[in-house]
Amino acid sequence: AQKITQTQPGMFVQEKEAVTLDCTYDTSDQSYGLFWYKQPSSGEMIFLIYQGSYDEQNATEGRYSLNFQKARKSANLVISASQLGDSAMYFCAMRSDTNAGKSTFGDGTTLTVKP
Amino acid sequence: NAGVTQTPKFQVLKTGQSMTLQCAQDMNHEYMSWYRQDPGMGLRLIHYSVGAGITDQGEVPNGYNVSRSTTEDFPLRLLSAAPSQTSVYFCASSYSFISPNEQFFGPGTRLTVL
């Protein structure tokens, strides 16, 4: 069984500063993918970044980077130079490559960016 | 491309009524899934499909049925609505083998059961 844990229900960050959103996961699979999605107050789900379990380098997408520590089973999202538009709920998710039709999501972290 | 579309956007049901939430995608994705999101919570998987004719249960399947007769469509049926099924329902689709195979989500259906 897969499990995603996001321990920070809410986070605050000052505009233009960096913030790290925590995600730990549990799986017995060797090959899997880790994803981060953003959900603004409007409700849509937006894909941000992906990390494969065999990727040796941490994923980066613009201001988003994923701090992947496989031995610790953590996949933290780092947002650099926060903007007011980053205020949203952020979800960490994973899917096993052996059953890729099935994804597991965490409970999310609500990020508020202060001006 | 329209992406993933869901209808209706809003629905109010009475306890015991049945209904079907529609989901369609035009990206030729193999995988499709239904999730529910309760207030302040994450997404919980209801049912998923890895291709036409193939469906499987997720984390919270009770009270819901699905079928996948075509690649494009993946309807979710509520058999006998209960207040506990009040939630926002998201449909999602993705490729199977094209990395990173992230999910594309529909806009959601907000369902209230009285």
Short mmCIF file of C-alpha atoms in Angstrom, two decimals:
data_model
loop_
_atom_site.label_atom_id
_atom_site.label_comp_id
_atom_site.label_asym_id
_atom_site.label_seq_id
_atom_site.Cartn_x
_atom_site.Cartn_y
_atom_site.Cartn_z
CA ALA A 1 0.00 0.00 0.00
CA GLN A 2 1.12 3.53 -0.71
CA LYS A 3 0.88 6.42 1.71
CA ILE A 4 1.68 10.10 1.40
CA THR A 5 2.13 12.29 4.47
CA GLN A 6 2.13 16.06 4.39
CA THR A 7 2.69 17.25 7.94
CA GLN A 8 2.17 20.98 7.39
CA PRO A 9 -1.53 21.84 7.18
CA GLY A 10 -0.68 25.52 6.67
CA MET A 11 2.42 27.52 5.83
CA PHE A 12 3.16 31.23 5.57
CA VAL A 13 5.93 32.83 3.55
CA GLN A 14 6.92 36.38 2.82
CA GLU A 15 6.75 37.46 -0.81
CA LYS A 16 10.05 36.92 -2.64
CA GLU A 17 11.31 34.41 -0.08
CA ALA A 18 11.75 30.66 -0.61
CA VAL A 19 9.56 28.06 1.07
CA THR A 20 9.77 24.29 1.46
CA LEU A 21 6.67 22.12 1.60
CA ASP A 22 7.26 18.71 3.15
CA CYS A 23 6.20 15.37 1.75
CA THR A 24 7.11 11.91 2.95
CA TYR A 25 5.91 8.71 1.35
CA ASP A 26 5.75 5.04 2.07
CA THR A 27 5.83 2.31 -0.54
CA SER A 28 7.28 -1.12 -1.05
CA ASP A 29 7.66 -0.54 -4.77
CA GLN A 30 11.07 0.04 -6.31
CA SER A 31 9.90 2.06 -9.28
CA TYR A 32 7.50 4.93 -8.78
CA GLY A 33 6.83 8.55 -9.58
CA LEU A 34 6.28 11.49 -7.28
CA PHE A 35 4.21 14.50 -8.28
CA TRP A 36 3.27 17.89 -6.92
CA TYR A 37 0.02 19.63 -7.84
CA LYS A 38 -1.26 23.10 -7.02
CA GLN A 39 -4.91 23.87 -6.29
CA PRO A 40 -5.74 27.60 -6.22
CA SER A 41 -8.88 28.86 -4.56
CA SER A 42 -10.64 28.54 -7.93
CA GLY A 43 -10.43 24.77 -7.48
CA GLU A 44 -8.59 23.47 -10.53
CA MET A 45 -5.68 21.06 -10.17
CA ILE A 46 -2.43 22.12 -11.81
CA PHE A 47 0.55 19.83 -12.31
CA LEU A 48 3.82 21.38 -11.12
CA ILE A 49 6.68 18.92 -11.09
CA TYR A 50 7.59 15.23 -11.33
CA GLN A 51 10.39 13.07 -9.93
CA GLY A 52 11.00 9.47 -10.95
CA SER A 53 12.37 7.13 -8.30
CA TYR A 54 15.38 6.32 -10.47
CA ASP A 55 16.15 9.90 -11.41
CA GLU A 56 19.51 10.79 -9.96
CA GLN A 57 19.08 14.51 -10.20
CA ASN A 58 16.44 16.53 -8.41
CA ALA A 59 13.72 17.79 -10.71
CA THR A 60 13.40 21.50 -11.43
CA GLU A 61 10.70 23.45 -13.26
CA GLY A 62 11.21 27.19 -13.22
CA ARG A 63 10.79 28.38 -9.63
CA TYR A 64 9.85 24.88 -8.46
CA SER A 65 12.35 22.24 -7.44
CA LEU A 66 11.90 18.91 -5.80
CA ASN A 67 14.28 17.92 -3.02
CA PHE A 68 14.25 14.15 -3.42
CA GLN A 69 15.85 12.04 -0.69
CA LYS A 70 15.13 8.45 -1.57
CA ALA A 71 16.64 6.87 1.53
CA ARG A 72 14.48 9.11 3.72
CA LYS A 73 11.47 8.64 1.43
CA SER A 74 10.95 12.36 1.20
CA ALA A 75 10.07 14.55 -1.78
CA ASN A 76 9.86 18.12 -0.58
CA LEU A 77 8.76 20.92 -2.88
CA VAL A 78 10.84 24.09 -2.84
CA ILE A 79 9.33 27.27 -4.25
CA SER A 80 11.85 30.03 -4.77
CA ALA A 81 11.05 33.75 -4.91
CA SER A 82 7.45 33.31 -3.74
CA GLN A 83 4.75 35.34 -5.45
CA LEU A 84 1.29 36.31 -4.24
CA GLY A 85 -0.13 34.01 -6.91
CA ASP A 86 1.56 31.05 -5.23
CA SER A 87 -1.03 31.19 -2.45
CA ALA A 88 -2.88 27.89 -2.89
CA MET A 89 -3.18 24.36 -1.63
CA TYR A 90 -0.34 22.04 -2.65
CA PHE A 91 -0.65 18.29 -2.94
CA CYS A 92 2.05 15.66 -3.07
CA ALA A 93 1.12 12.46 -4.91
CA MET A 94 2.71 9.21 -5.98
CA ARG A 95 2.01 6.38 -8.38
CA SER A 96 3.74 3.05 -8.68
CA ASP A 97 5.12 2.18 -12.08
CA THR A 98 3.75 -1.34 -11.67
CA ASN A 99 0.20 -0.04 -11.21
CA ALA A 100 0.40 3.37 -12.76
CA GLY A 101 -3.34 3.73 -13.08
CA LYS A 102 -3.57 4.23 -9.33
CA SER A 103 -2.38 7.39 -7.58
CA THR A 104 -2.25 8.31 -3.92
CA PHE A 105 -2.49 11.91 -2.69
CA GLY A 106 -1.55 13.57 0.57
CA ASP A 107 -3.91 15.80 2.51
CA GLY A 108 -2.24 18.93 1.21
CA THR A 109 -0.55 22.05 2.56
CA THR A 110 -2.18 25.46 2.34
CA LEU A 111 0.44 28.06 1.46
CA THR A 112 -0.22 31.74 2.07
CA VAL A 113 2.18 34.29 0.61
CA LYS A 114 2.26 37.58 2.54
CA PRO A 115 3.01 40.86 0.76
CA ASN B 1 -8.18 20.10 -27.40
CA ALA B 2 -10.88 20.49 -24.75
CA GLY B 3 -8.81 18.43 -22.31
CA VAL B 4 -10.85 16.75 -19.56
CA THR B 5 -14.47 17.85 -19.36
CA GLN B 6 -16.94 17.09 -16.59
CA THR B 7 -20.68 17.61 -16.41
CA PRO B 8 -22.53 18.87 -14.52
CA LYS B 9 -20.54 21.52 -12.64
CA PHE B 10 -23.03 21.58 -9.76
CA GLN B 11 -25.68 19.11 -8.64
CA VAL B 12 -28.05 18.82 -5.70
CA LEU B 13 -29.60 15.44 -4.98
CA LYS B 14 -31.96 14.09 -2.40
CA THR B 15 -30.98 11.07 -0.35
CA GLY B 16 -31.67 7.91 -2.28
CA GLN B 17 -31.57 9.45 -5.74
CA SER B 18 -29.18 8.13 -8.36
CA MET B 19 -27.23 10.04 -10.95
CA THR B 20 -24.28 9.83 -13.33
CA LEU B 21 -21.37 12.23 -13.39
CA GLN B 22 -19.94 12.49 -16.86
CA CYS B 23 -16.25 12.68 -17.74
CA ALA B 24 -14.68 12.83 -21.18
CA GLN B 25 -11.18 13.45 -22.48
CA ASP B 26 -9.95 14.06 -26.02
CA MET B 27 -6.24 13.40 -25.51
CA ASN B 28 -6.36 9.65 -26.18
CA HIS B 29 -5.20 8.94 -22.63
CA GLU B 30 -5.24 5.33 -21.51
CA TYR B 31 -5.65 6.03 -17.80
CA MET B 32 -8.66 7.69 -16.22
CA SER B 33 -9.60 8.13 -12.57
CA TRP B 34 -12.30 9.49 -10.33
CA TYR B 35 -11.50 11.24 -7.06
CA ARG B 36 -13.51 12.89 -4.36
CA GLN B 37 -12.28 15.84 -2.35
CA ASP B 38 -13.93 16.64 0.94
CA PRO B 39 -13.51 20.15 2.43
CA GLY B 40 -9.91 20.87 3.44
CA MET B 41 -8.81 17.39 2.46
CA GLY B 42 -6.80 15.68 -0.21
CA LEU B 43 -8.07 13.62 -3.10
CA ARG B 44 -9.25 10.09 -2.46
CA LEU B 45 -9.37 7.64 -5.33
CA ILE B 46 -12.81 6.14 -6.01
CA HIS B 47 -12.28 4.08 -9.17
CA TYR B 48 -9.79 4.04 -11.96
CA SER B 49 -9.34 2.56 -15.43
CA VAL B 50 -6.22 1.61 -17.34
CA GLY B 51 -8.02 1.26 -20.66
CA ALA B 52 -11.36 0.66 -22.34
CA GLY B 53 -13.14 -2.23 -20.68
CA ILE B 54 -10.81 -2.31 -17.65
CA THR B 55 -11.73 -0.73 -14.33
CA ASP B 56 -10.66 -1.25 -10.74
CA GLN B 57 -11.53 0.00 -7.30
CA GLY B 58 -9.66 2.71 -5.50
CA GLU B 59 -9.61 3.68 -1.86
CA VAL B 60 -13.30 4.60 -1.43
CA PRO B 61 -15.39 2.69 -4.02
CA ASN B 62 -18.51 1.92 -1.99
CA GLY B 63 -21.66 3.51 -3.37
CA TYR B 64 -20.16 4.19 -6.80
CA ASN B 65 -20.01 2.32 -10.08
CA VAL B 66 -17.98 2.98 -13.20
CA SER B 67 -17.63 1.61 -16.69
CA ARG B 68 -15.27 2.40 -19.54
CA SER B 69 -16.74 1.41 -22.88
CA THR B 70 -14.61 3.87 -24.87
CA THR B 71 -11.19 5.45 -24.41
CA GLU B 72 -12.77 8.90 -24.19
CA ASP B 73 -15.52 8.45 -21.60
CA PHE B 74 -15.49 7.38 -17.97
CA PRO B 75 -18.83 8.02 -16.23
CA LEU B 76 -19.27 7.70 -12.48
CA ARG B 77 -22.63 6.45 -11.20
CA LEU B 78 -23.98 7.13 -7.75
CA LEU B 79 -26.35 4.29 -7.02
CA SER B 80 -28.32 5.69 -4.06
CA ALA B 81 -27.02 9.06 -2.93
CA ALA B 82 -26.23 9.63 0.74
CA PRO B 83 -25.28 12.86 2.57
CA SER B 84 -21.81 11.36 3.12
CA GLN B 85 -21.30 11.59 -0.63
CA THR B 86 -21.47 15.37 -0.54
CA SER B 87 -18.12 16.34 -2.01
CA VAL B 88 -16.29 17.73 -5.00
CA TYR B 89 -15.63 15.08 -7.62
CA PHE B 90 -12.68 15.27 -9.96
CA CYS B 91 -12.04 13.20 -13.04
CA ALA B 92 -8.45 12.87 -14.28
CA SER B 93 -6.66 11.24 -17.18
CA SER B 94 -3.08 10.53 -18.17
CA TYR B 95 -0.91 8.68 -20.62
CA SER B 96 0.39 5.31 -19.55
CA PHE B 97 3.89 5.29 -20.96
CA ILE B 98 4.82 8.86 -21.75
CA SER B 99 6.83 10.24 -18.85
CA PRO B 100 6.10 12.06 -16.64
CA ASN B 101 2.51 10.84 -17.21
CA GLU B 102 1.07 13.49 -14.97
CA GLN B 103 -2.67 13.58 -14.55
CA PHE B 104 -4.83 16.15 -16.30
CA PHE B 105 -7.83 17.08 -14.20
CA GLY B 106 -11.30 18.19 -15.11
CA PRO B 107 -12.82 21.26 -13.44
CA GLY B 108 -14.73 19.21 -10.89
CA THR B 109 -18.39 18.58 -10.03
CA ARG B 110 -19.67 19.98 -6.74
CA LEU B 111 -22.29 17.55 -5.43
CA THR B 112 -24.59 18.18 -2.48
CA VAL B 113 -26.80 15.42 -1.13
CA LEU B 114 -29.63 16.56 1.12
#
